[in-house]
PDB file of N, CA and C in Angstrom:
ATOM      1  N   MET A 186       8.793  -9.914  10.397  1.00  0.00           N
ATOM      2  CA  MET A 186       8.478 -10.347   9.045  1.00  0.00           C
ATOM      3  C   MET A 186       9.007  -9.290   8.069  1.00  0.00           C
ATOM      4  N   ASN A 187       9.720  -9.739   7.046  1.00  0.00           N
ATOM      5  CA  ASN A 187      10.242  -8.773   6.083  1.00  0.00           C
ATOM      6  C   ASN A 187       9.222  -8.525   4.968  1.00  0.00           C
ATOM      7  N   LEU A 188       9.521  -7.559   4.135  1.00  0.00           N
ATOM      8  CA  LEU A 188       8.571  -7.143   3.103  1.00  0.00           C
ATOM      9  C   LEU A 188       8.263  -8.268   2.113  1.00  0.00           C
ATOM     10  N   GLN A 189       9.275  -9.059   1.756  1.00  0.00           N
ATOM     11  CA  GLN A 189       9.032 -10.153   0.814  1.00  0.00           C
ATOM     12  C   GLN A 189       8.051 -11.161   1.408  1.00  0.00           C
ATOM     13  N   GLU A 190       8.207 -11.478   2.685  1.00  0.00           N
ATOM     14  CA  GLU A 190       7.279 -12.405   3.349  1.00  0.00           C
ATOM     15  C   GLU A 190       5.875 -11.822   3.392  1.00  0.00           C
ATOM     16  N   LEU A 191       5.772 -10.533   3.649  1.00  0.00           N
ATOM     17  CA  LEU A 191       4.465  -9.879   3.661  1.00  0.00           C
ATOM     18  C   LEU A 191       3.806  -9.945   2.289  1.00  0.00           C
ATOM     19  N   ILE A 192       4.585  -9.676   1.242  1.00  0.00           N
ATOM     20  CA  ILE A 192       4.052  -9.709  -0.119  1.00  0.00           C
ATOM     21  C   ILE A 192       3.580 -11.117  -0.470  1.00  0.00           C
ATOM     22  N   ASN A 193       4.314 -12.117  -0.016  1.00  0.00           N
ATOM     23  CA  ASN A 193       3.968 -13.509  -0.314  1.00  0.00           C
ATOM     24  C   ASN A 193       2.763 -13.999   0.486  1.00  0.00           C
ATOM     25  N   ASN A 194       2.399 -13.284   1.551  1.00  0.00           N
ATOM     26  CA  ASN A 194       1.256 -13.650   2.393  1.00  0.00           C
ATOM     27  C   ASN A 194      -0.035 -13.340   1.618  1.00  0.00           C
ATOM     28  N   LYS A 195      -0.847 -14.344   1.393  1.00  0.00           N
ATOM     29  CA  LYS A 195      -2.075 -14.160   0.605  1.00  0.00           C
ATOM     30  C   LYS A 195      -3.068 -13.191   1.258  1.00  0.00           C
ATOM     31  N   LYS A 196      -2.939 -12.942   2.566  1.00  0.00           N
ATOM     32  CA  LYS A 196      -3.858 -12.030   3.250  1.00  0.00           C
ATOM     33  C   LYS A 196      -3.413 -10.570   3.156  1.00  0.00           C
ATOM     34  N   THR A 197      -2.208 -10.336   2.665  1.00  0.00           N
ATOM     35  CA  THR A 197      -1.686  -8.972   2.576  1.00  0.00           C
ATOM     36  C   THR A 197      -2.381  -8.199   1.454  1.00  0.00           C
ATOM     37  N   SER A 198      -2.790  -6.980   1.779  1.00  0.00           N
ATOM     38  CA  SER A 198      -3.352  -6.055   0.790  1.00  0.00           C
ATOM     39  C   SER A 198      -2.267  -5.060   0.411  1.00  0.00           C
ATOM     40  N   ILE A 199      -2.132  -4.799  -0.878  1.00  0.00           N
ATOM     41  CA  ILE A 199      -1.137  -3.846  -1.360  1.00  0.00           C
ATOM     42  C   ILE A 199      -1.885  -2.649  -1.932  1.00  0.00           C
ATOM     43  N   VAL A 200      -1.586  -1.475  -1.364  1.00  0.00           N
ATOM     44  CA  VAL A 200      -2.316  -0.257  -1.708  1.00  0.00           C
ATOM     45  C   VAL A 200      -1.359   0.777  -2.291  1.00  0.00           C
ATOM     46  N   ASP A 201      -1.670   1.233  -3.482  1.00  0.00           N
ATOM     47  CA  ASP A 201      -0.934   2.295  -4.163  1.00  0.00           C
ATOM     48  C   ASP A 201      -1.603   3.603  -3.770  1.00  0.00           C
ATOM     49  N   VAL A 202      -0.873   4.490  -3.082  1.00  0.00           N
ATOM     50  CA  VAL A 202      -1.472   5.740  -2.598  1.00  0.00           C
ATOM     51  C   VAL A 202      -1.185   6.919  -3.524  1.00  0.00           C
ATOM     52  N   ARG A 203      -0.716   6.629  -4.753  1.00  0.00           N
ATOM     53  CA  ARG A 203      -0.505   7.697  -5.733  1.00  0.00           C
ATOM     54  C   ARG A 203      -1.840   8.116  -6.324  1.00  0.00           C
ATOM     55  N   GLU A 204      -1.826   9.194  -7.081  1.00  0.00           N
ATOM     56  CA  GLU A 204      -3.030   9.673  -7.739  1.00  0.00           C
ATOM     57  C   GLU A 204      -3.446   8.704  -8.847  1.00  0.00           C
ATOM     58  N   VAL A 205      -4.705   8.769  -9.240  1.00  0.00           N
ATOM     59  CA  VAL A 205      -5.261   7.842 -10.233  1.00  0.00           C
ATOM     60  C   VAL A 205      -4.452   7.848 -11.527  1.00  0.00           C
ATOM     61  N   GLY A 206      -4.085   9.028 -12.022  1.00  0.00           N
ATOM     62  CA  GLY A 206      -3.313   9.127 -13.265  1.00  0.00           C
ATOM     63  C   GLY A 206      -1.974   8.413 -13.170  1.00  0.00           C
ATOM     64  N   GLU A 207      -1.311   8.536 -12.016  1.00  0.00           N
ATOM     65  CA  GLU A 207      -0.035   7.846 -11.811  1.00  0.00           C
ATOM     66  C   GLU A 207      -0.248   6.331 -11.808  1.00  0.00           C
ATOM     67  N   PHE A 208      -1.303   5.905 -11.129  1.00  0.00           N
ATOM     68  CA  PHE A 208      -1.627   4.481 -11.041  1.00  0.00           C
ATOM     69  C   PHE A 208      -1.879   3.906 -12.436  1.00  0.00           C
ATOM     70  N   MET A 209      -2.590   4.666 -13.266  1.00  0.00           N
ATOM     71  CA  MET A 209      -2.937   4.203 -14.612  1.00  0.00           C
ATOM     72  C   MET A 209      -1.695   4.050 -15.500  1.00  0.00           C
ATOM     73  N   GLN A 210      -0.637   4.783 -15.183  1.00  0.00           N
ATOM     74  CA  GLN A 210       0.592   4.702 -15.975  1.00  0.00           C
ATOM     75  C   GLN A 210       1.408   3.458 -15.640  1.00  0.00           C
ATOM     76  N   GLY A 211       1.064   2.788 -14.565  1.00  0.00           N
ATOM     77  CA  GLY A 211       1.770   1.582 -14.159  1.00  0.00           C
ATOM     78  C   GLY A 211       1.709   1.412 -12.662  1.00  0.00           C
ATOM     79  N   HIS A 212       1.562   0.169 -12.224  1.00  0.00           N
ATOM     80  CA  HIS A 212       1.450  -0.106 -10.801  1.00  0.00           C
ATOM     81  C   HIS A 212       1.862  -1.540 -10.503  1.00  0.00           C
ATOM     82  N   TYR A 213       1.992  -1.836  -9.242  1.00  0.00           N
ATOM     83  CA  TYR A 213       2.319  -3.193  -8.804  1.00  0.00           C
ATOM     84  C   TYR A 213       1.119  -4.086  -9.107  1.00  0.00           C
ATOM     85  N   ASP A 214       1.359  -5.224  -9.713  1.00  0.00           N
ATOM     86  CA  ASP A 214       0.287  -6.141 -10.086  1.00  0.00           C
ATOM     87  C   ASP A 214      -0.499  -6.573  -8.850  1.00  0.00           C
ATOM     88  N   GLY A 215      -1.796  -6.359  -8.869  1.00  0.00           N
ATOM     89  CA  GLY A 215      -2.649  -6.742  -7.752  1.00  0.00           C
ATOM     90  C   GLY A 215      -2.899  -5.634  -6.746  1.00  0.00           C
ATOM     91  N   ALA A 216      -2.229  -4.497  -6.925  1.00  0.00           N
ATOM     92  CA  ALA A 216      -2.431  -3.374  -6.001  1.00  0.00           C
ATOM     93  C   ALA A 216      -3.766  -2.698  -6.276  1.00  0.00           C
ATOM     94  N   ILE A 217      -4.330  -2.135  -5.218  1.00  0.00           N
ATOM     95  CA  ILE A 217      -5.519  -1.305  -5.400  1.00  0.00           C
ATOM     96  C   ILE A 217      -5.104   0.150  -5.203  1.00  0.00           C
ATOM     97  N   ASN A 218      -5.785   1.039  -5.869  1.00  0.00           N
ATOM     98  CA  ASN A 218      -5.435   2.460  -5.831  1.00  0.00           C
ATOM     99  C   ASN A 218      -6.358   3.203  -4.885  1.00  0.00           C
ATOM    100  N   ILE A 219      -5.771   3.717  -3.807  1.00  0.00           N
ATOM    101  CA  ILE A 219      -6.482   4.604  -2.884  1.00  0.00           C
ATOM    102  C   ILE A 219      -5.557   5.797  -2.663  1.00  0.00           C
ATOM    103  N   PRO A 220      -5.736   6.883  -3.433  1.00  0.00           N
ATOM    104  CA  PRO A 220      -4.856   8.043  -3.298  1.00  0.00           C
ATOM    105  C   PRO A 220      -4.803   8.567  -1.863  1.00  0.00           C
ATOM    106  N   LEU A 221      -3.633   9.020  -1.467  1.00  0.00           N
ATOM    107  CA  LEU A 221      -3.393   9.476  -0.099  1.00  0.00           C
ATOM    108  C   LEU A 221      -4.481  10.416   0.408  1.00  0.00           C
ATOM    109  N   GLY A 222      -4.834  11.410  -0.390  1.00  0.00           N
ATOM    110  CA  GLY A 222      -5.818  12.398   0.043  1.00  0.00           C
ATOM    111  C   GLY A 222      -7.220  11.851   0.248  1.00  0.00           C
ATOM    112  N   THR A 223      -7.483  10.666  -0.277  1.00  0.00           N
ATOM    113  CA  THR A 223      -8.832  10.086  -0.145  1.00  0.00           C
ATOM    114  C   THR A 223      -8.927   9.041   0.965  1.00  0.00           C
ATOM    115  N   ILE A 224      -7.820   8.736   1.620  1.00  0.00           N
ATOM    116  CA  ILE A 224      -7.834   7.674   2.638  1.00  0.00           C
ATOM    117  C   ILE A 224      -8.925   7.877   3.689  1.00  0.00           C
ATOM    118  N   PRO A 225      -9.088   9.081   4.264  1.00  0.00           N
ATOM    119  CA  PRO A 225     -10.148   9.232   5.284  1.00  0.00           C
ATOM    120  C   PRO A 225     -11.555   8.911   4.767  1.00  0.00           C
ATOM    121  N   ASN A 226     -11.773   9.075   3.460  1.00  0.00           N
ATOM    122  CA  ASN A 226     -13.082   8.791   2.872  1.00  0.00           C
ATOM    123  C   ASN A 226     -13.210   7.354   2.380  1.00  0.00           C
ATOM    124  N   GLN A 227     -12.144   6.590   2.464  1.00  0.00           N
ATOM    125  CA  GLN A 227     -12.125   5.230   1.933  1.00  0.00           C
ATOM    126  C   GLN A 227     -11.966   4.180   3.032  1.00  0.00           C
ATOM    127  N   LEU A 228     -12.292   4.520   4.255  1.00  0.00           N
ATOM    128  CA  LEU A 228     -12.078   3.601   5.367  1.00  0.00           C
ATOM    129  C   LEU A 228     -12.842   2.298   5.213  1.00  0.00           C
ATOM    130  N   ASP A 229     -13.978   2.315   4.506  1.00  0.00           N
ATOM    131  CA  ASP A 229     -14.723   1.077   4.274  1.00  0.00           C
ATOM    132  C   ASP A 229     -13.868   0.062   3.519  1.00  0.00           C
ATOM    133  N   LYS A 230     -13.058   0.526   2.589  1.00  0.00           N
ATOM    134  CA  LYS A 230     -12.175  -0.383   1.842  1.00  0.00           C
ATOM    135  C   LYS A 230     -11.129  -0.992   2.767  1.00  0.00           C
ATOM    136  N   PHE A 231     -10.581  -0.165   3.654  1.00  0.00           N
ATOM    137  CA  PHE A 231      -9.567  -0.673   4.568  1.00  0.00           C
ATOM    138  C   PHE A 231     -10.163  -1.662   5.572  1.00  0.00           C
ATOM    139  N   LYS A 232     -11.397  -1.440   5.970  1.00  0.00           N
ATOM    140  CA  LYS A 232     -12.044  -2.338   6.925  1.00  0.00           C
ATOM    141  C   LYS A 232     -12.219  -3.743   6.366  1.00  0.00           C
ATOM    142  N   THR A 233     -12.248  -3.894   5.049  1.00  0.00           N
ATOM    143  CA  THR A 233     -12.398  -5.221   4.444  1.00  0.00           C
ATOM    144  C   THR A 233     -11.067  -5.967   4.350  1.00  0.00           C
ATOM    145  N   MET A 234      -9.981  -5.289   4.645  1.00  0.00           N
ATOM    146  CA  MET A 234      -8.648  -5.913   4.566  1.00  0.00           C
ATOM    147  C   MET A 234      -8.370  -6.612   5.886  1.00  0.00           C
ATOM    148  N   ASP A 235      -8.300  -7.942   5.844  1.00  0.00           N
ATOM    149  CA  ASP A 235      -8.178  -8.689   7.093  1.00  0.00           C
ATOM    150  C   ASP A 235      -6.762  -9.171   7.392  1.00  0.00           C
ATOM    151  N   GLY A 236      -5.786  -8.617   6.707  1.00  0.00           N
ATOM    152  CA  GLY A 236      -4.398  -8.978   6.950  1.00  0.00           C
ATOM    153  C   GLY A 236      -3.523  -7.744   6.920  1.00  0.00           C
ATOM    154  N   PRO A 237      -2.219  -7.940   6.806  1.00  0.00           N
ATOM    155  CA  PRO A 237      -1.303  -6.799   6.734  1.00  0.00           C
ATOM    156  C   PRO A 237      -1.604  -5.929   5.515  1.00  0.00           C
ATOM    157  N   ILE A 238      -1.236  -4.660   5.613  1.00  0.00           N
ATOM    158  CA  ILE A 238      -1.419  -3.708   4.522  1.00  0.00           C
ATOM    159  C   ILE A 238      -0.054  -3.116   4.180  1.00  0.00           C
ATOM    160  N   ILE A 239       0.303  -3.185   2.906  1.00  0.00           N
ATOM    161  CA  ILE A 239       1.521  -2.524   2.424  1.00  0.00           C
ATOM    162  C   ILE A 239       1.075  -1.340   1.579  1.00  0.00           C
ATOM    163  N   VAL A 240       1.600  -0.167   1.886  1.00  0.00           N
ATOM    164  CA  VAL A 240       1.313   1.027   1.096  1.00  0.00           C
ATOM    165  C   VAL A 240       2.589   1.436   0.357  1.00  0.00           C
ATOM    166  N   TYR A 241       2.428   1.914  -0.864  1.00  0.00           N
ATOM    167  CA  TYR A 241       3.579   2.408  -1.623  1.00  0.00           C
ATOM    168  C   TYR A 241       3.142   3.588  -2.485  1.00  0.00           C
ATOM    169  N   CYS A 242       4.144   4.325  -3.006  1.00  0.00           N
ATOM    170  CA  CYS A 242       3.867   5.482  -3.864  1.00  0.00           C
ATOM    171  C   CYS A 242       4.992   5.627  -4.879  1.00  0.00           C
ATOM    172  N   ARG A 243       5.295   6.839  -5.287  1.00  0.00           N
ATOM    173  CA  ARG A 243       6.359   7.058  -6.270  1.00  0.00           C
ATOM    174  C   ARG A 243       7.737   7.034  -5.617  1.00  0.00           C
ATOM    175  N   SER A 244       7.846   7.636  -4.425  1.00  0.00           N
ATOM    176  CA  SER A 244       9.165   7.762  -3.797  1.00  0.00           C
ATOM    177  C   SER A 244       9.248   7.177  -2.386  1.00  0.00           C
ATOM    178  N   GLY A 245       8.106   6.893  -1.784  1.00  0.00           N
ATOM    179  CA  GLY A 245       8.095   6.420  -0.402  1.00  0.00           C
ATOM    180  C   GLY A 245       7.619   7.479   0.570  1.00  0.00           C
ATOM    181  N   ASN A 246       7.479   8.721   0.084  1.00  0.00           N
ATOM    182  CA  ASN A 246       7.036   9.838   0.929  1.00  0.00           C
ATOM    183  C   ASN A 246       5.560   9.738   1.282  1.00  0.00           C
ATOM    184  N   ARG A 247       4.723   9.690   0.273  1.00  0.00           N
ATOM    185  CA  ARG A 247       3.274   9.616   0.515  1.00  0.00           C
ATOM    186  C   ARG A 247       2.898   8.334   1.226  1.00  0.00           C
ATOM    187  N   SER A 248       3.594   7.246   0.901  1.00  0.00           N
ATOM    188  CA  SER A 248       3.276   5.984   1.578  1.00  0.00           C
ATOM    189  C   SER A 248       3.654   6.057   3.060  1.00  0.00           C
ATOM    190  N   GLY A 249       4.697   6.808   3.390  1.00  0.00           N
ATOM    191  CA  GLY A 249       5.051   7.019   4.794  1.00  0.00           C
ATOM    192  C   GLY A 249       3.958   7.786   5.520  1.00  0.00           C
ATOM    193  N   LEU A 250       3.418   8.800   4.855  1.00  0.00           N
ATOM    194  CA  LEU A 250       2.309   9.561   5.440  1.00  0.00           C
ATOM    195  C   LEU A 250       1.067   8.678   5.585  1.00  0.00           C
ATOM    196  N   ALA A 251       0.805   7.834   4.572  1.00  0.00           N
ATOM    197  CA  ALA A 251      -0.344   6.933   4.629  1.00  0.00           C
ATOM    198  C   ALA A 251      -0.193   5.936   5.777  1.00  0.00           C
ATOM    199  N   GLN A 252       1.015   5.416   5.943  1.00  0.00           N
ATOM    200  CA  GLN A 252       1.275   4.479   7.034  1.00  0.00           C
ATOM    201  C   GLN A 252       0.986   5.138   8.385  1.00  0.00           C
ATOM    202  N   THR A 253       1.489   6.335   8.580  1.00  0.00           N
ATOM    203  CA  THR A 253       1.258   7.068   9.823  1.00  0.00           C
ATOM    204  C   THR A 253      -0.231   7.318  10.042  1.00  0.00           C
ATOM    205  N   MET A 254      -0.904   7.759   8.995  1.00  0.00           N
ATOM    206  CA  MET A 254      -2.329   8.058   9.072  1.00  0.00           C
ATOM    207  C   MET A 254      -3.127   6.804   9.467  1.00  0.00           C
ATOM    208  N   LEU A 255      -2.858   5.698   8.809  1.00  0.00           N
ATOM    209  CA  LEU A 255      -3.603   4.466   9.076  1.00  0.00           C
ATOM    210  C   LEU A 255      -3.312   3.931  10.474  1.00  0.00           C
ATOM    211  N   LYS A 256      -2.076   4.057  10.916  1.00  0.00           N
ATOM    212  CA  LYS A 256      -1.745   3.615  12.282  1.00  0.00           C
ATOM    213  C   LYS A 256      -2.473   4.474  13.305  1.00  0.00           C
ATOM    214  N   GLN A 257      -2.578   5.771  13.040  1.00  0.00           N
ATOM    215  CA  GLN A 257      -3.317   6.660  13.948  1.00  0.00           C
ATOM    216  C   GLN A 257      -4.797   6.314  13.976  1.00  0.00           C
ATOM    217  N   MET A 258      -5.289   5.702  12.908  1.00  0.00           N
ATOM    218  CA  MET A 258      -6.697   5.294  12.832  1.00  0.00           C
ATOM    219  C   MET A 258      -6.914   3.909  13.443  1.00  0.00           C
ATOM    220  N   GLY A 259      -5.843   3.304  13.935  1.00  0.00           N
ATOM    221  CA  GLY A 259      -5.978   2.034  14.637  1.00  0.00           C
ATOM    222  C   GLY A 259      -5.537   0.805  13.875  1.00  0.00           C
ATOM    223  N   TYR A 260      -5.055   0.959  12.650  1.00  0.00           N
ATOM    224  CA  TYR A 260      -4.556  -0.189  11.891  1.00  0.00           C
ATOM    225  C   TYR A 260      -3.132  -0.483  12.350  1.00  0.00           C
ATOM    226  N   GLN A 261      -2.910  -1.682  12.855  1.00  0.00           N
ATOM    227  CA  GLN A 261      -1.608  -2.024  13.424  1.00  0.00           C
ATOM    228  C   GLN A 261      -0.605  -2.530  12.396  1.00  0.00           C
ATOM    229  N   GLU A 262      -1.059  -3.385  11.496  1.00  0.00           N
ATOM    230  CA  GLU A 262      -0.151  -4.021  10.544  1.00  0.00           C
ATOM    231  C   GLU A 262      -0.120  -3.263   9.219  1.00  0.00           C
ATOM    232  N   VAL A 263       0.493  -2.075   9.247  1.00  0.00           N
ATOM    233  CA  VAL A 263       0.631  -1.248   8.049  1.00  0.00           C
ATOM    234  C   VAL A 263       2.118  -1.045   7.816  1.00  0.00           C
ATOM    235  N   TYR A 264       2.555  -1.320   6.603  1.00  0.00           N
ATOM    236  CA  TYR A 264       3.973  -1.262   6.274  1.00  0.00           C
ATOM    237  C   TYR A 264       4.197  -0.366   5.065  1.00  0.00           C
ATOM    238  N   ASN A 265       5.283   0.400   5.123  1.00  0.00           N
ATOM    239  CA  ASN A 265       5.644   1.277   4.006  1.00  0.00           C
ATOM    240  C   ASN A 265       6.492   0.480   3.023  1.00  0.00           C
ATOM    241  N   GLY A 266       5.924   0.210   1.852  1.00  0.00           N
ATOM    242  CA  GLY A 266       6.660  -0.510   0.814  1.00  0.00           C
ATOM    243  C   GLY A 266       7.610   0.377   0.043  1.00  0.00           C
ATOM    244  N   GLY A 267       7.569   1.684   0.316  1.00  0.00           N
ATOM    245  CA  GLY A 267       8.461   2.613  -0.370  1.00  0.00           C
ATOM    246  C   GLY A 267       7.953   2.988  -1.742  1.00  0.00           C
ATOM    247  N   ALA A 268       8.866   3.026  -2.690  1.00  0.00           N
ATOM    248  CA  ALA A 268       8.555   3.443  -4.054  1.00  0.00           C
ATOM    249  C   ALA A 268       8.050   2.268  -4.889  1.00  0.00           C
ATOM    250  N   LEU A 269       7.313   2.592  -5.944  1.00  0.00           N
ATOM    251  CA  LEU A 269       6.853   1.575  -6.878  1.00  0.00           C
ATOM    252  C   LEU A 269       8.035   0.740  -7.366  1.00  0.00           C
ATOM    253  N   GLN A 270       9.136   1.381  -7.707  1.00  0.00           N
ATOM    254  CA  GLN A 270      10.312   0.652  -8.206  1.00  0.00           C
ATOM    255  C   GLN A 270      10.819  -0.357  -7.181  1.00  0.00           C
ATOM    256  N   ASP A 271      10.757  -0.004  -5.895  1.00  0.00           N
ATOM    257  CA  ASP A 271      11.151  -0.939  -4.835  1.00  0.00           C
ATOM    258  C   ASP A 271      10.217  -2.145  -4.819  1.00  0.00           C
ATOM    259  N   MET A 272       8.930  -1.887  -4.946  1.00  0.00           N
ATOM    260  CA  MET A 272       7.942  -2.964  -4.938  1.00  0.00           C
ATOM    261  C   MET A 272       8.132  -3.887  -6.141  1.00  0.00           C
ATOM    262  N   LEU A 273       8.473  -3.320  -7.295  1.00  0.00           N
ATOM    263  CA  LEU A 273       8.654  -4.136  -8.490  1.00  0.00           C
ATOM    264  C   LEU A 273       9.858  -5.067  -8.352  1.00  0.00           C
ATOM    265  N   VAL A 274      10.852  -4.673  -7.586  1.00  0.00           N
ATOM    266  CA  VAL A 274      11.993  -5.558  -7.320  1.00  0.00           C
ATOM    267  C   VAL A 274      11.515  -6.807  -6.584  1.00  0.00           C
ATOM    268  N   TYR A 275      10.636  -6.618  -5.599  1.00  0.00           N
ATOM    269  CA  TYR A 275      10.095  -7.750  -4.858  1.00  0.00           C
ATOM    270  C   TYR A 275       9.230  -8.648  -5.750  1.00  0.00           C
ATOM    271  N   ALA A 276       8.549  -8.053  -6.693  1.00  0.00           N
ATOM    272  CA  ALA A 276       7.683  -8.823  -7.587  1.00  0.00           C
ATOM    273  C   ALA A 276       8.483  -9.804  -8.426  1.00  0.00           C
ATOM    274  N   ASN A 277       9.733  -9.472  -8.672  1.00  0.00           N
ATOM    275  CA  ASN A 277      10.595 -10.322  -9.510  1.00  0.00           C
ATOM    276  C   ASN A 277      11.373 -11.354  -8.712  1.00  0.00           C
ATOM    277  N   ASN A 278      11.128 -11.422  -7.405  1.00  0.00           N
ATOM    278  CA  ASN A 278      11.824 -12.407  -6.548  1.00  0.00           C
ATOM    279  C   ASN A 278      10.936 -13.581  -6.245  1.00  0.00           C
TER     280      ASN A 278
END
């Protein structure tokens, strides 16, 4: 499944792992903000996500770390959406 199909899937959760201030300056419509450093403390939020999870950040670096972290915690369907700008391209398709 490619990223566009994942985004179009109504069960997919989109998570912005940037800091709150970055999120407030602009984000993918419908994304929730869970900063990378808070992921271990926010597992209850992830447990409510019953479909694929796409994580993104400013450049794709932090989202790559988030993807690795979540997979190590047992989440199988976690995808790195890359940078916010990459995600916004998909939003316009």
